[in-house]
XYZ file of C-alpha atoms in Angstrom:
750
model
C 257.880 239.485 225.623
C 258.239 241.145 222.223
C 255.243 239.202 220.912
C 253.093 240.593 223.735
C 254.326 244.112 223.064
C 253.735 243.688 219.342
C 250.157 242.673 219.939
C 249.446 246.000 221.641
C 250.627 248.100 218.712
C 248.893 248.716 215.440
C 248.983 251.122 212.564
C 246.525 253.867 211.706
C 244.567 253.335 208.513
C 243.226 256.384 206.685
C 239.964 255.461 205.029
C 240.056 251.745 205.766
C 238.077 249.515 203.436
C 235.140 251.874 203.079
C 234.389 254.940 201.041
C 233.171 258.031 202.842
C 233.554 261.735 203.202
C 235.856 263.429 205.654
C 234.002 264.135 208.910
C 234.370 267.890 209.162
C 231.699 268.190 211.873
C 231.167 266.471 215.179
C 228.408 263.853 215.139
C 225.587 264.319 217.644
C 225.837 260.746 218.909
C 229.547 261.116 219.523
C 229.091 264.388 221.407
C 226.302 262.865 223.515
C 228.504 259.879 224.386
C 231.478 262.116 225.166
C 229.590 264.333 227.622
C 227.527 261.538 229.202
C 229.000 260.850 232.633
C 226.879 257.718 233.151
C 227.850 256.122 229.840
C 231.490 255.767 230.762
C 233.933 252.975 230.245
C 236.856 251.870 228.137
C 236.341 252.220 224.420
C 235.878 248.724 223.073
C 236.105 247.886 219.417
C 235.234 245.310 216.848
C 238.116 243.195 215.613
C 240.537 245.656 217.120
C 239.372 248.532 214.977
C 238.933 250.888 217.896
C 235.341 251.709 216.952
C 233.209 253.126 219.729
C 230.844 250.234 220.343
C 228.727 252.139 222.862
C 227.498 254.528 220.190
C 224.267 253.987 218.354
C 224.161 251.785 215.230
C 223.273 254.811 213.145
C 226.434 256.571 214.247
C 228.498 253.460 213.590
C 227.165 253.188 210.069
C 227.585 256.833 209.124
C 230.928 257.595 210.783
C 233.497 255.074 209.604
C 236.914 255.351 211.224
C 239.459 257.392 209.306
C 242.380 257.075 211.665
C 241.991 253.442 212.593
C 244.331 250.762 213.793
C 244.566 247.039 213.124
C 245.548 244.138 215.336
C 248.022 241.533 214.168
C 246.509 238.548 212.374
C 247.082 235.165 214.064
C 249.686 236.773 216.289
C 251.828 237.694 213.282
C 252.876 241.103 211.954
C 251.483 240.650 208.454
C 249.278 243.709 209.032
C 252.180 245.691 210.441
C 254.747 245.398 207.721
C 257.072 248.348 207.237
C 256.296 250.630 204.358
C 257.610 250.002 200.909
C 260.121 252.817 201.308
C 261.487 252.880 204.887
C 263.011 256.162 206.051
C 266.762 256.538 206.072
C 267.911 256.336 209.638
C 270.719 254.469 211.361
C 271.591 253.733 214.951
C 275.301 254.516 214.724
C 274.929 257.605 216.937
C 272.796 256.066 219.666
C 271.138 258.701 221.836
C 273.727 261.448 221.447
C 272.989 264.713 219.690
C 273.641 264.175 215.962
C 275.590 267.430 215.546
C 278.698 265.680 214.199
C 276.877 263.081 212.077
C 276.588 265.221 208.936
C 279.237 264.198 206.443
C 280.795 266.431 203.820
C 279.245 264.227 201.144
C 275.747 264.769 202.554
C 276.397 268.486 202.871
C 277.414 268.602 199.212
C 274.160 266.872 198.256
C 272.225 269.554 200.128
C 274.249 272.288 198.424
C 273.606 270.715 195.008
C 269.905 270.605 195.839
C 269.885 274.290 196.764
C 271.908 275.399 193.759
C 270.205 273.152 191.234
C 266.553 272.973 192.282
C 265.790 275.745 194.779
C 264.961 278.497 192.317
C 262.966 281.483 193.505
C 260.969 283.721 191.196
C 261.155 287.493 191.076
C 257.984 287.777 193.141
C 259.105 285.331 195.825
C 258.466 287.111 199.157
C 261.791 286.124 200.692
C 264.824 288.250 201.425
C 267.491 285.602 201.007
C 267.898 284.812 197.320
C 269.755 281.838 195.872
C 272.728 283.833 194.609
C 273.099 285.756 197.872
C 273.242 282.508 199.822
C 276.300 281.351 197.922
C 278.281 284.568 198.325
C 281.537 284.357 200.239
C 283.476 281.272 201.190
C 280.856 278.621 201.960
C 283.531 276.451 203.576
C 284.214 278.937 206.359
C 282.620 277.899 209.630
C 280.805 281.238 209.901
C 279.007 280.844 206.550
C 275.332 279.906 206.862
C 275.859 276.913 204.546
C 279.096 275.645 206.085
C 279.353 272.145 207.478
C 279.669 273.522 211.004
C 276.500 275.615 210.685
C 274.493 272.756 209.154
C 275.510 270.598 212.105
C 274.440 273.426 214.411
C 271.012 273.554 212.749
C 270.396 269.847 213.286
C 271.553 270.098 216.890
C 269.266 273.085 217.459
C 266.323 271.073 216.142
C 266.842 268.248 218.650
C 267.374 270.622 221.581
C 264.634 273.192 220.985
C 261.946 271.576 218.833
C 262.009 267.805 219.291
C 261.022 267.781 223.006
C 257.826 269.635 222.066
C 256.900 267.492 219.047
C 258.728 264.149 219.395
C 257.578 262.420 216.216
C 260.975 261.640 214.660
C 262.701 258.629 216.202
C 265.834 260.173 217.558
C 267.805 257.072 218.626
C 267.918 255.761 215.046
C 267.873 259.034 213.111
C 270.858 259.657 210.853
C 271.297 262.874 208.921
C 273.452 261.108 206.340
C 270.792 258.518 205.548
C 267.809 260.850 205.890
C 265.972 261.885 202.686
C 267.390 265.219 201.615
C 264.082 267.114 201.707
C 263.262 265.859 205.203
C 266.719 266.961 206.370
C 266.153 270.415 204.858
C 262.922 270.704 206.869
C 264.814 269.742 210.042
C 267.530 272.289 209.263
C 265.004 275.061 208.575
C 263.431 274.629 212.010
C 266.815 274.400 213.694
C 268.169 277.483 211.937
C 265.078 279.483 212.913
C 265.510 278.669 216.606
C 269.210 279.309 217.191
C 270.104 280.607 220.624
C 270.968 284.253 221.166
C 274.556 283.274 222.023
C 275.203 283.149 218.269
C 274.597 286.894 218.043
C 271.863 288.944 216.425
C 273.447 289.073 212.971
C 273.899 285.293 212.772
C 270.447 284.426 214.086
C 268.851 286.885 211.675
C 270.822 285.534 208.699
C 269.877 281.974 209.646
C 266.221 282.951 209.978
C 266.313 284.378 206.446
C 267.991 281.186 205.248
C 265.138 279.193 206.789
C 262.560 281.301 204.969
C 264.340 280.690 201.662
C 264.587 276.940 202.235
C 260.921 276.728 203.224
C 259.755 278.753 200.226
C 261.313 276.268 197.810
C 260.878 273.111 199.884
C 257.128 272.666 199.580
C 257.170 272.517 195.787
C 260.033 270.024 195.844
C 258.078 267.767 198.213
C 255.024 267.995 195.969
C 257.111 266.838 193.010
C 258.520 263.782 194.807
C 257.352 260.397 193.556
C 256.705 259.386 197.176
C 254.176 262.238 197.457
C 251.681 260.363 195.298
C 248.991 258.582 197.324
C 249.538 256.410 199.183
C 252.304 258.764 200.294
C 255.249 257.631 202.386
C 255.829 258.410 206.027
C 258.849 260.634 205.435
C 256.691 262.827 203.165
C 254.245 263.445 206.013
C 257.063 264.090 208.456
C 258.594 266.668 206.102
C 255.221 268.307 205.378
C 254.356 268.642 209.066
C 257.768 270.052 209.975
C 257.421 272.513 207.106
C 253.902 273.516 208.140
C 254.975 274.149 211.720
C 257.841 276.319 210.504
C 255.625 278.263 208.107
C 252.888 278.770 210.694
C 254.920 279.959 213.710
C 258.436 280.886 212.581
C 258.332 282.539 209.171
C 256.733 285.269 207.079
C 253.165 286.321 206.378
C 253.074 284.735 202.861
C 254.493 281.468 204.169
C 252.026 281.457 207.076
C 249.139 281.884 204.660
C 250.541 279.199 202.364
C 250.728 276.761 205.279
C 247.112 277.517 206.172
C 246.039 276.807 202.601
C 247.985 273.556 202.309
C 247.097 272.233 205.772
C 244.024 270.625 204.235
C 246.215 269.318 201.398
C 248.304 267.345 203.881
C 245.232 265.941 205.614
C 243.636 264.974 202.313
C 246.835 263.180 201.331
C 246.692 261.297 204.637
C 243.128 260.224 204.024
C 243.732 258.950 200.503
C 244.911 255.404 199.995
C 244.670 252.475 202.344
C 247.317 253.490 204.869
C 249.292 256.496 206.009
C 252.514 254.516 205.724
C 251.888 253.595 202.076
C 251.353 249.841 202.401
C 249.307 248.240 199.615
C 247.941 244.733 199.259
C 250.549 243.957 196.622
C 253.485 244.609 198.968
C 255.714 241.584 199.468
C 255.604 239.964 202.937
C 258.106 241.242 205.518
C 260.089 238.023 205.452
C 261.419 238.674 201.951
C 262.710 242.139 202.770
C 266.004 243.344 204.075
C 264.785 246.323 206.142
C 268.201 247.979 206.058
C 268.671 247.850 202.300
C 265.352 247.426 200.444
C 264.311 249.475 198.592
C 266.739 252.376 198.111
C 265.376 255.827 198.711
C 265.996 259.202 197.045
C 269.589 259.972 196.062
C 270.824 256.627 197.300
C 269.570 256.936 200.878
C 268.768 253.550 202.334
C 265.448 254.132 204.032
C 262.566 256.551 203.517
C 259.951 255.493 205.992
C 260.747 255.061 209.637
C 263.702 253.041 210.805
C 267.032 251.651 209.643
C 268.343 248.970 211.953
C 269.306 245.333 211.429
C 266.412 244.376 213.725
C 263.346 243.838 211.528
C 260.912 243.729 214.450
C 262.196 246.995 215.872
C 261.991 248.627 212.449
C 258.296 247.770 212.246
C 257.669 248.918 215.810
C 259.354 252.299 215.159
C 257.467 252.767 211.897
C 254.099 252.049 213.497
C 254.698 254.362 216.448
C 256.087 257.118 214.199
C 253.001 256.789 212.014
C 250.648 257.325 214.940
C 252.670 260.276 216.140
C 252.477 261.892 212.708
C 248.684 261.598 212.776
C 248.567 263.126 216.258
C 250.878 266.016 215.323
C 248.548 266.865 212.440
C 245.609 266.813 214.869
C 247.403 268.956 217.458
C 248.232 271.571 214.839
C 244.692 271.538 213.467
C 243.012 272.218 216.806
C 245.561 274.558 218.402
C 245.959 276.720 215.297
C 242.184 276.962 214.914
C 242.090 278.202 218.500
C 245.072 280.554 218.229
C 244.615 282.085 214.790
C 240.901 281.770 214.131
C 241.412 279.224 211.352
C 238.768 276.613 210.610
C 239.402 273.201 212.136
C 239.486 270.423 209.552
C 239.814 267.379 211.812
C 237.395 266.061 214.425
C 238.206 264.263 217.667
C 236.290 261.102 216.817
C 238.541 260.586 213.799
C 241.459 259.751 216.053
C 240.757 256.084 216.819
C 244.336 255.489 217.929
C 246.247 254.607 221.082
C 248.012 257.548 222.684
C 251.797 257.662 222.073
C 253.855 255.030 223.834
C 255.762 255.820 226.997
C 258.805 257.980 226.320
C 261.135 255.374 227.796
C 260.095 253.083 224.928
C 260.411 255.813 222.284
C 263.861 256.744 223.576
C 265.126 253.140 223.841
C 268.252 252.441 221.784
C 267.559 248.771 220.956
C 264.706 246.308 220.703
C 266.095 244.537 223.769
C 265.746 247.757 225.738
C 262.219 248.225 224.383
C 261.287 244.764 225.637
C 262.872 245.344 229.030
C 261.165 248.711 229.472
C 257.819 247.311 228.375
C 258.111 244.469 230.880
C 258.757 247.005 233.618
C 255.743 249.083 232.573
C 253.522 246.008 232.359
C 254.604 244.924 235.839
C 253.550 248.363 237.079
C 250.093 247.915 235.554
C 250.608 250.363 232.696
C 248.431 249.601 229.681
C 247.994 251.441 226.374
C 245.198 254.027 226.457
C 243.262 255.036 223.360
C 242.886 258.715 222.578
C 239.082 258.694 222.831
C 239.198 256.803 226.127
C 241.710 259.314 227.488
C 239.626 262.237 226.235
C 236.466 260.949 227.895
C 238.331 260.254 231.133
C 239.678 263.803 231.136
C 236.183 265.203 230.596
C 234.951 263.125 233.539
C 237.796 263.974 235.914
C 239.606 260.633 235.799
C 243.393 260.443 235.580
C 245.076 259.311 232.385
C 248.458 257.633 232.397
C 250.384 259.067 229.459
C 253.481 261.142 228.730
C 253.799 264.893 228.197
C 253.194 264.597 224.453
C 250.096 262.494 225.144
C 248.773 265.202 227.451
C 249.296 267.823 224.757
C 247.244 265.578 222.459
C 244.471 265.323 225.055
C 244.339 269.115 225.383
C 244.196 269.340 221.593
C 241.203 267.018 221.796
C 239.500 269.295 224.320
C 240.204 272.320 222.123
C 238.808 270.488 219.104
C 235.629 269.538 220.961
C 235.250 273.133 222.164
C 235.701 274.542 218.661
C 233.211 272.167 217.046
C 230.641 272.532 219.816
C 230.811 276.294 219.452
C 230.353 276.010 215.691
C 227.333 273.780 216.195
C 225.811 276.204 218.679
C 226.200 278.976 216.125
C 224.340 276.839 213.600
C 221.637 275.965 216.107
C 221.108 279.571 217.145
C 221.027 280.803 213.561
C 218.397 278.197 212.642
C 216.359 278.656 215.812
C 216.189 274.956 216.676
C 216.610 273.260 220.046
C 219.913 271.925 221.319
C 219.857 268.276 222.373
C 222.875 268.654 224.654
C 221.332 271.172 227.021
C 222.694 274.378 225.564
C 226.001 276.209 225.554
C 226.326 276.663 229.306
C 226.254 272.923 229.988
C 229.020 271.845 227.655
C 231.109 274.908 228.451
C 230.977 274.101 232.149
C 232.055 270.522 231.432
C 234.962 271.636 229.262
C 236.223 274.330 231.620
C 236.276 271.764 234.433
C 238.158 269.425 232.102
C 240.737 272.139 231.343
C 241.486 272.542 235.035
C 241.533 268.799 235.675
C 243.916 268.315 232.735
C 246.244 270.875 234.305
C 246.135 269.229 237.739
C 246.540 265.753 236.294
C 249.563 266.956 234.315
C 251.164 268.358 237.483
C 250.446 265.245 239.513
C 251.744 262.884 236.829
C 255.027 264.770 236.581
C 255.420 264.704 240.340
C 254.694 260.974 240.561
C 256.545 259.615 237.561
C 259.407 262.101 237.208
C 258.534 262.613 233.568
C 261.161 265.308 233.165
C 263.924 262.839 233.932
C 262.788 260.477 231.200
C 265.368 259.804 228.495
C 263.580 261.963 225.942
C 264.432 265.058 228.007
C 267.858 264.142 229.345
C 269.604 265.919 226.533
C 267.887 269.193 227.402
C 269.169 271.920 229.628
C 267.371 272.701 232.860
C 265.731 275.629 231.080
C 264.274 273.306 228.454
C 263.064 270.934 231.167
C 261.165 273.748 232.852
C 259.691 274.613 229.455
C 257.752 271.340 229.575
C 255.888 272.781 232.544
C 255.564 276.180 230.908
C 254.102 274.677 227.728
C 251.416 273.116 229.924
C 250.593 276.581 231.294
C 250.402 277.989 227.752
C 247.800 275.443 226.640
C 245.814 275.659 229.878
C 245.402 279.433 229.717
C 244.845 279.438 225.958
C 241.990 276.973 226.404
C 240.282 279.131 229.038
C 240.667 282.343 227.055
C 239.480 280.859 223.767
C 236.464 279.306 225.493
C 235.148 282.775 226.359
C 236.322 285.120 223.600
C 237.093 284.953 219.897
C 240.552 286.233 218.972
C 239.179 287.461 215.645
C 236.706 289.760 217.406
C 239.518 291.050 219.639
C 241.667 291.857 216.631
C 238.879 293.640 214.758
C 237.996 295.593 217.902
C 241.654 296.611 218.179
C 241.731 297.933 214.624
C 243.097 295.130 212.446
C 242.721 296.092 208.818
C 242.860 292.607 207.328
C 242.075 289.192 208.815
C 242.289 285.765 207.193
C 243.036 287.395 203.867
C 239.963 289.648 203.893
C 239.700 293.386 204.374
C 237.857 294.548 207.472
C 234.980 296.824 206.491
C 233.259 299.430 208.667
C 230.360 296.983 208.980
C 232.737 294.310 210.283
C 234.215 296.754 212.770
C 230.840 298.007 214.000
C 229.610 294.439 214.486
C 232.716 293.367 216.393
C 232.609 296.501 218.546
C 228.978 295.880 219.427
C 229.717 292.260 220.318
C 232.705 293.171 222.455
C 231.176 296.149 224.284
C 227.591 294.990 224.705
C 227.575 291.220 224.329
C 230.901 290.288 225.912
C 232.566 292.822 228.240
C 229.731 293.066 230.848
C 229.364 289.267 231.122
C 230.935 286.546 233.260
C 232.548 285.157 230.109
C 234.635 288.311 229.757
C 235.681 288.189 233.387
C 236.724 284.547 233.048
C 238.751 285.212 229.892
C 240.434 288.255 231.439
C 241.151 286.432 234.698
C 243.099 283.688 232.917
C 244.774 286.185 230.585
C 246.069 288.102 233.609
C 247.229 284.893 235.265
C 249.184 283.906 232.181
C 250.748 287.334 231.695
C 251.784 287.356 235.351
C 253.389 283.917 235.104
C 255.501 284.963 232.133
C 256.253 288.632 232.790
C 256.371 289.009 236.560
C 259.672 288.104 238.222
C 259.871 284.716 239.920
C 262.569 282.627 241.529
C 263.874 280.787 238.465
C 265.413 277.988 240.502
C 262.118 277.092 242.151
C 259.546 278.139 239.557
C 259.478 274.730 237.840
C 258.584 272.904 241.059
C 256.182 275.496 242.431
C 252.477 274.863 241.950
C 250.272 277.350 240.168
C 248.662 278.428 243.437
C 252.061 278.980 245.029
C 253.199 281.039 242.054
C 250.082 283.164 242.285
C 250.698 283.772 245.991
C 254.304 284.683 245.254
C 253.170 287.197 242.628
C 250.682 288.776 245.009
C 253.213 289.272 247.807
C 256.280 290.366 245.840
C 255.210 293.807 244.680
C 257.105 295.524 247.471
C 260.368 293.699 246.790
C 263.033 294.929 244.425
C 262.608 293.315 241.041
C 265.384 291.219 239.547
C 266.396 291.990 235.958
C 263.655 291.444 233.390
C 264.661 288.335 231.447
C 261.818 287.398 229.119
C 262.629 287.724 225.412
C 260.003 286.863 222.811
C 262.774 286.638 220.203
C 264.496 283.847 222.131
C 261.361 282.052 223.337
C 261.577 278.514 221.957
C 258.109 277.402 223.032
C 256.036 277.056 219.884
C 252.927 278.933 220.999
C 253.869 281.083 223.993
C 254.631 284.409 222.234
C 251.361 284.282 220.308
C 249.340 283.327 223.383
C 250.970 286.273 225.176
C 249.698 288.463 222.356
C 246.226 286.910 222.651
C 246.216 287.460 226.422
C 247.280 291.086 226.009
C 244.469 291.676 223.508
C 241.969 290.156 225.949
C 243.124 292.357 228.842
C 243.085 295.485 226.683
C 239.685 294.639 225.158
C 238.112 294.135 228.579
C 239.522 297.321 230.080
C 238.925 299.473 227.024
C 235.370 298.190 226.425
C 234.306 298.891 230.014
C 236.425 301.875 231.075
C 237.251 303.508 227.751
C 240.479 305.407 227.044
C 242.721 306.618 229.841
C 241.702 309.932 231.343
C 244.022 312.898 231.498
C 244.626 312.214 235.188
C 246.058 308.819 234.298
C 248.422 310.267 231.694
C 251.249 312.666 232.301
C 250.989 316.064 230.616
C 253.577 314.998 228.079
C 251.304 312.215 226.868
C 247.997 314.051 226.714
C 248.616 315.829 223.430
C 245.571 315.699 221.249
C 245.648 312.987 218.623
C 242.234 313.428 217.171
C 241.791 313.292 213.442
C 238.851 314.336 211.361
C 236.684 311.448 212.519
C 233.173 310.912 211.310
C 230.419 308.939 212.966
C 229.609 307.354 209.627
C 233.225 306.246 209.073
C 234.557 304.666 212.260
C 237.798 303.547 210.613
C 239.747 306.769 211.205
C 242.237 306.341 214.030
C 245.509 307.826 215.195
C 248.379 306.561 213.099
C 251.401 304.824 214.569
C 253.321 308.073 214.299
C 250.783 309.951 216.407
C 250.753 307.096 218.872
C 254.498 307.471 219.308
C 253.956 311.090 220.359
C 251.498 309.953 223.008
C 253.369 307.256 224.923
C 256.398 309.172 226.177
C 255.554 307.829 229.633
C 256.736 304.451 228.347
C 259.608 305.517 226.138
C 262.181 303.381 227.956
C 262.089 299.667 228.656
C 262.551 300.310 232.372
C 259.429 302.496 232.455
C 257.458 299.863 230.551
C 258.548 297.101 232.920
C 257.687 299.097 236.044
C 254.250 299.985 234.706
C 253.615 296.388 233.586
C 254.597 294.927 236.942
C 252.452 297.419 238.844
C 249.418 296.720 236.662
C 249.757 292.926 236.727
C 250.397 292.753 240.462
C 247.361 294.851 241.215
C 244.974 292.884 239.001
C 246.612 289.522 239.587
C 245.966 289.863 243.310
C 242.315 288.951 242.833
C 241.210 285.413 243.671
C 238.098 284.995 241.489
C 237.047 286.357 238.076
C 234.003 288.130 239.534
C 236.257 290.471 241.514
C 237.190 292.121 238.223
C 233.722 293.670 238.073
C 234.528 295.865 241.090
C 238.064 296.940 240.251
C 239.002 300.395 239.049
C 241.442 301.338 236.297
C 241.106 298.064 234.460
C 242.252 299.938 231.373
C 245.601 301.043 232.872
C 247.568 298.636 230.693
C 249.493 301.137 228.563
C 252.841 299.991 229.947
C 251.972 296.361 229.172
C 251.011 297.266 225.595
C 254.218 299.212 225.046
C 256.412 296.477 226.528
C 254.905 293.642 224.469
C 254.878 295.821 221.361
C 258.621 296.359 221.616
C 259.345 292.725 222.513
C 257.386 291.452 219.516
C 258.962 293.977 217.145
C 262.386 292.416 217.810
C 261.398 288.823 217.014
C 262.240 286.727 213.945
C 258.582 285.886 213.199
C 256.783 288.324 210.903
C 253.343 287.714 212.423
C 254.650 288.985 215.744
C 255.820 292.129 213.954
C 252.218 292.572 212.846
C 251.079 291.858 216.395
C 253.378 294.658 217.555
C 251.645 296.980 215.097
C 248.224 296.061 216.425
C 249.318 296.539 220.034
C 250.585 299.966 218.993
C 247.092 300.668 217.665
C 245.643 299.552 221.011
C 248.020 301.910 222.785
C 246.963 304.782 220.545
C 243.303 304.095 221.253
C 243.936 303.827 224.982
C 246.019 306.980 225.252
C 244.587 309.039 222.412
C 240.976 307.931 222.610
C 240.528 307.500 218.875
C 238.481 304.956 216.960
C 239.831 301.688 215.635
C 241.048 301.641 212.091
C 244.026 301.893 209.844
C 246.812 299.874 211.354
C 249.110 297.867 209.131
C 248.980 294.226 210.080
C 247.572 292.651 213.159
C 246.928 289.110 214.177
C 246.335 286.761 211.319
C 245.644 289.722 209.143
C 248.719 291.054 207.470
C 249.757 294.351 206.027
C 247.613 296.161 203.551
C 248.699 294.921 200.134
C 247.290 295.418 196.687
C 245.262 292.438 195.632
C 244.629 291.339 199.266
């Protein structure tokens, strides 16, 4: 049984035996194969390499696999040996939350690391300095560095973050044996996502602690011996955890640093013969004691994947963890390019890997259980599916059998294809040459159908297989279980919005002063305004983007029956929204500060920008009849037609939104607006609606929600929404607003 299971698993190789450049663009042959409905079938390979044999020879010669996988040789695991430095994990805790596993000795090692090596400079953009962290009695349970709080951070990580990105092997993870820097990355994420039950002061202090740990952590990882190529698996795990924290939990400088070093992590993956650090000179597995050889940093036993007495299971865990690391990097690359306007570095055809194993295998607590579960899956006809095969099936409306994480990966693949196809169309149009794939409308239609099929297939798979009851989610509360469904809705609506509008253009149109580290000039603003008002707002693309933005805002902000919302289909939820406007609303419960879904607050911001951009571009600012007398005070400044960057300041905006001064007023106005516009059944109905710009209450509500979060980029988003509100109410021109989107506050030196 275990031999059969072993034969189906293989490790990703970065670079393989060949030299080549990183494929930063999508190959024409690959795109043609992907969108060709007749040329469909399972992706076969040569010698188990996962190469796409149906592609042309030219493609096969020019695009060597970067993320490849090998089959065992002669039925043995000589090609699947664990890395030279296995990661420190033990199975002493089984499947329970490891909140009590942190020993005082391990805590002291972390404290010594912070006191001895985490040294900030005077210009470090972090509030929590080293000396301030150590003030008070650090042994009191309430201190941010106490044993009790460190245990709370690790528990918070497993409850709030791990279900969304399950690439650490929880059953065998031990905080005492874990490399110190990897544990610090886990603690930083956990401390940044503490529940509101801890109180505002504690959650804020822990968020500042996380920023301090992250600021120092990256340089410490870079200085590790295991960072040198071929780097070890625990290095990649720590780097990806750190990048996720920096991108969506921290400060503007840390966000920008993560963007810069994203390519560093991918380059490190691509260098060397294997992601897991195996070289041809490694001794064979038979001469190793996987639980003791070789020792890791500071005496930890393992540094690369598993720490059990079962050598076979160690290798299996390491191989699966390696694939999951590669997929997490890919998911971040494509989703962050879509959300923030970053440039995608990875391409879908790089990922020549099987999708993650079934969660019952990943959550198994012994190799015996792995074998038993695999036998059950095999008897049910379940076979491993490669990523490219699953992606092509999704594009062609065929179901894919995978888990929730696998479906997130498939959506990341669709987003990646969309991003690269759009970039190629821009190149084609700028050069004036023909498009071999039939133009933008053809591939966009295929992808939008795939987005909807992905959503339906996700729903149907959860209903059939009971994915939410799988062991990987049993530790979660019912709220976290419903978040699996809500994360699906986030990605589905993000995909539709990003297909039809660029978030960068929305932000410039709204008055962002800086984006992607560059100042927005009047020329930039005039160009974005022309594109939004003339090239986008009157088109079907704008109606599609706004339709899905409204649907998403309604799902999150309109009241629903919490007990039944997780089992209700999207159509049923839409019908409930359309018929509930006359009923008394229950208390408003959404809090962006306490939203643990990685991307939902930012996608809410994106959706709000889309709705405002559409209404403002077509209907202009609100008329005096739509504003109470108290909010119609003139806010005009000495504007000039040659300088369109003069706008009402945030202070003048505050004088003009007295209609929405209280949260209750904002909620009532938001519900009324969303119910009215969400009642439509097709995007084209938006063309005939009136008062599409009556979203002032929505802008004020989201502005205030984002201003109270722990993430600095959402503070900037609040500033940009305040600018939108000023434009809508005051009728000024876009311009000087501090922050906004992936822009940042105006700072000397950019």
